[in-house]
Structures are given as C-alpha cells and as structure tokens.
Tab-separated table of C-alpha atoms (C1' of nucleotides) in Angstrom:
chain	number	residue	atom	x	y	z
A	236	MET	CA	87.238	117.017	76.604
A	237	GLU	CA	88.871	115.930	79.877
A	238	GLN	CA	85.958	114.109	81.547
A	239	HIS	CA	86.277	116.291	85.033
A	240	LYS	CA	88.800	114.436	87.183
A	241	ARG	CA	86.612	113.790	90.494
A	242	LYS	CA	89.750	111.613	91.671
A	243	GLN	CA	92.862	112.045	92.739
A	244	PRO	CA	96.015	110.671	91.471
A	245	HIS	CA	97.251	109.074	94.573
A	246	THR	CA	94.095	108.016	96.615
A	247	PHE	CA	95.969	105.010	98.685
A	248	GLU	CA	98.998	107.878	99.727
A	249	ALA	CA	96.499	110.651	100.594
A	250	ILE	CA	94.610	108.592	103.100
A	251	TRP	CA	97.648	107.211	104.718
A	252	GLN	CA	99.008	110.913	105.013
A	253	LEU	CA	95.665	111.863	107.243
A	254	ALA	CA	95.878	108.248	108.969
A	255	ARG	CA	99.578	109.119	109.945
A	256	GLN	CA	98.226	112.389	111.686
A	257	ILE	CA	95.750	110.719	114.119
A	258	PRO	CA	97.102	111.798	117.343
A	259	PHE	CA	97.788	109.464	120.277
A	260	GLY	CA	95.049	107.897	121.922
A	261	ARG	CA	92.324	108.936	119.158
A	262	VAL	CA	90.164	107.114	116.594
A	263	THR	CA	88.743	108.025	113.011
A	264	THR	CA	86.548	106.338	111.331
A	265	TYR	CA	87.021	105.280	107.493
A	266	GLY	CA	83.797	107.925	106.246
A	267	ARG	CA	85.771	110.468	107.994
A	268	LEU	CA	89.310	109.624	106.438
A	269	ALA	CA	87.516	109.648	103.163
A	270	ARG	CA	85.803	112.697	103.673
A	271	LEU	CA	88.975	114.201	104.768
A	272	ALA	CA	90.826	112.523	101.715
A	273	GLY	CA	88.119	114.790	99.326
A	274	ASP	CA	85.519	112.267	98.895
A	275	PRO	CA	82.851	110.803	101.218
A	276	ARG	CA	82.395	107.721	99.120
A	277	LEU	CA	85.751	106.567	99.321
A	278	SER	CA	85.159	104.924	102.547
A	279	ARG	CA	85.670	101.805	100.787
A	280	VAL	CA	88.320	102.414	99.341
A	281	VAL	CA	89.660	103.970	102.681
A	282	GLY	CA	89.503	100.332	104.108
A	283	TYR	CA	91.653	98.633	101.076
A	284	ALA	CA	94.083	101.284	101.549
A	285	MET	CA	94.515	100.135	105.350
A	286	HIS	CA	94.690	96.811	103.821
A	287	GLY	CA	97.248	97.377	101.948
A	288	ALA	CA	98.957	100.076	104.531
A	289	PRO	CA	102.303	99.943	105.322
A	290	PRO	CA	103.549	100.025	109.190
A	291	ASP	CA	103.752	103.596	109.517
A	292	VAL	CA	100.234	103.758	109.154
A	293	PRO	CA	98.298	103.519	112.603
A	294	CYS	CA	95.534	101.500	110.852
A	295	HIS	CA	94.205	100.365	114.347
A	296	ARG	CA	93.395	103.567	114.799
A	297	VAL	CA	90.762	103.648	112.253
A	298	VAL	CA	87.655	101.861	112.825
A	299	ASN	CA	83.944	101.690	111.418
A	300	ARG	CA	80.817	104.047	112.355
A	301	GLN	CA	79.865	101.850	114.514
A	302	GLY	CA	83.433	102.388	116.460
A	303	GLU	CA	84.748	98.938	115.499
A	304	LEU	CA	87.041	97.586	113.810
A	305	SER	CA	86.724	95.126	110.808
A	306	ASP	CA	86.367	91.350	110.904
A	307	ALA	CA	89.774	91.366	109.016
A	308	PHE	CA	91.721	93.900	110.669
A	309	SER	CA	94.911	91.922	110.463
A	310	PRO	CA	95.758	87.736	111.160
A	311	LEU	CA	96.173	88.920	115.038
A	312	GLY	CA	91.699	89.434	115.121
A	313	LYS	CA	90.047	91.923	116.794
A	314	ALA	CA	91.511	91.124	120.233
A	315	THR	CA	94.640	92.139	119.391
A	316	HIS	CA	93.226	95.740	117.560
A	317	ARG	CA	91.282	96.320	121.131
A	318	ALA	CA	94.757	95.772	122.806
A	319	LEU	CA	96.127	98.296	120.909
A	320	LEU	CA	93.673	100.837	121.570
A	321	GLU	CA	93.581	99.945	125.036
A	322	ALA	CA	97.320	100.086	125.166
A	323	GLU	CA	96.993	104.350	124.257
A	324	GLY	CA	94.112	104.821	126.664
A	325	VAL	CA	91.145	104.214	124.511
A	326	PRO	CA	87.984	103.784	126.416
A	327	PHE	CA	85.778	100.874	125.470
A	328	LEU	CA	81.778	100.599	125.716
A	329	PRO	CA	80.820	97.523	127.705
A	330	ASP	CA	79.290	96.397	123.875
A	331	GLY	CA	82.636	96.120	123.473
A	332	ARG	CA	82.982	98.761	121.151
A	333	VAL	CA	85.262	102.120	120.917
A	334	ASP	CA	83.877	105.222	122.743
A	335	LEU	CA	83.641	107.405	119.250
A	336	LYS	CA	82.250	110.566	121.303
A	337	ALA	CA	85.396	110.408	123.477
A	338	VAL	CA	88.331	109.844	120.950
A	339	LEU	CA	86.686	110.529	117.871
A	340	TRP	CA	89.055	112.432	115.936
A	341	PRO	CA	88.784	115.162	114.697
A	342	ARG	CA	86.735	116.047	117.517
A	343	PRO	CA	83.269	117.015	116.341
B	299	DA	C1'	91.984	91.285	79.837
B	300	DG	C1'	87.354	91.439	82.045
B	301	DT	C1'	84.971	90.047	86.068
B	302	DA	C1'	84.370	89.477	91.259
B	303	DT	C1'	84.965	91.002	95.640
B	304	DG	C1'	86.398	93.684	99.573
B	305	DA	C1'	88.755	96.708	106.740
B	306	DC	C1'	82.520	101.100	104.579
B	307	DA	C1'	79.085	104.893	104.115
B	308	DT	C1'	74.681	106.908	102.473
B	309	DA	C1'	70.081	107.675	100.761
B	310	DG	C1'	65.847	105.443	99.788
B	311	DC	C1'	61.588	103.188	100.764
C	251	DA	C1'	63.225	102.112	112.515
C	252	DG	C1'	66.009	98.434	109.462
C	253	DC	C1'	66.642	96.285	105.065
C	254	DT	C1'	68.194	97.052	100.367
C	255	DA	C1'	70.699	99.224	96.568
C	256	DT	C1'	74.659	101.787	94.975
C	257	DG	C1'	78.921	103.958	94.574
C	258	DC	C1'	84.160	104.042	94.953
C	259	DC	C1'	88.946	102.362	93.840
C	260	DA	C1'	92.385	98.586	93.957
C	261	DT	C1'	94.007	93.529	93.990
C	262	DA	C1'	93.109	88.574	92.755
C	263	DC	C1'	91.961	84.890	89.571
DNA sequence: AGTATGACATAGC
DNA sequence: AGCTATGCCATAC
C-alpha cells in the first residue's frame, strides 16, 4: 500500500515559486511560505530552500517570525538585508526589525 | 551509506 | 510567560 504521500515531489521549487510571488516592498515569513507550500512544518525547509535559491528568488523578502533575517542571510550580512528592504520602502522598527504588520504578505 | 546539522515554527510544560 | 522538545527536506562529511 502506498503510504500517503504527505510531501510534494518538488518542495523547493514550490517554495521558490511562492517566494517569487512576493510583491515589491512586501515581506513574508518562512512559516507563511511553508503554509502556502502545503505544510506549516516545512518552515525549516523553506529556510534551506532560500540557502540554495537562485537569484530569481527575492530571498531578502523572506524573514523569520520575529521580523528579522537569520544570522546567515548571505556572505554580505544582515546589514545588506536591511539595506535591500529599505531600498524597497520597507519600514523598520526602532528595534531594527521589519514592521511585519505593515509589509507582511499576504496581508492578514 | 548513514549521521548530523541547518536561513524556522508550533505545541507542551 | 519563557524554555524545551519535536518535525520537516536537503546538503555536507
């Protein structure tokens, strides 16, 4: 019997596809993408997908639940991440985190 | 080849 | 309220 295939054949590709749908000036979270991908537990996989994501994927628009990017966004560092988002008009909080309630996508 | 780890999140205590 | 434990896919050694 076939064990129910609870995973899709192209998880990474699905995640990248969703990440590409993030509009300009908007941000989303790993868990949100994972949920859209079909499984809320793939949040970790989403992070890894970003690690191997092609330049087509605006991985800088993907942040964690706290509204800040991971410590290893890219060899450039978090400073570059903040600069990229600010360049898109993304508001930041005094804590240095992204104002998710203002740019979170899709809007709640 | 199998083990361990990693760009997170949720649930339980 | 904050900390611990678990789940997931893919890559690295």
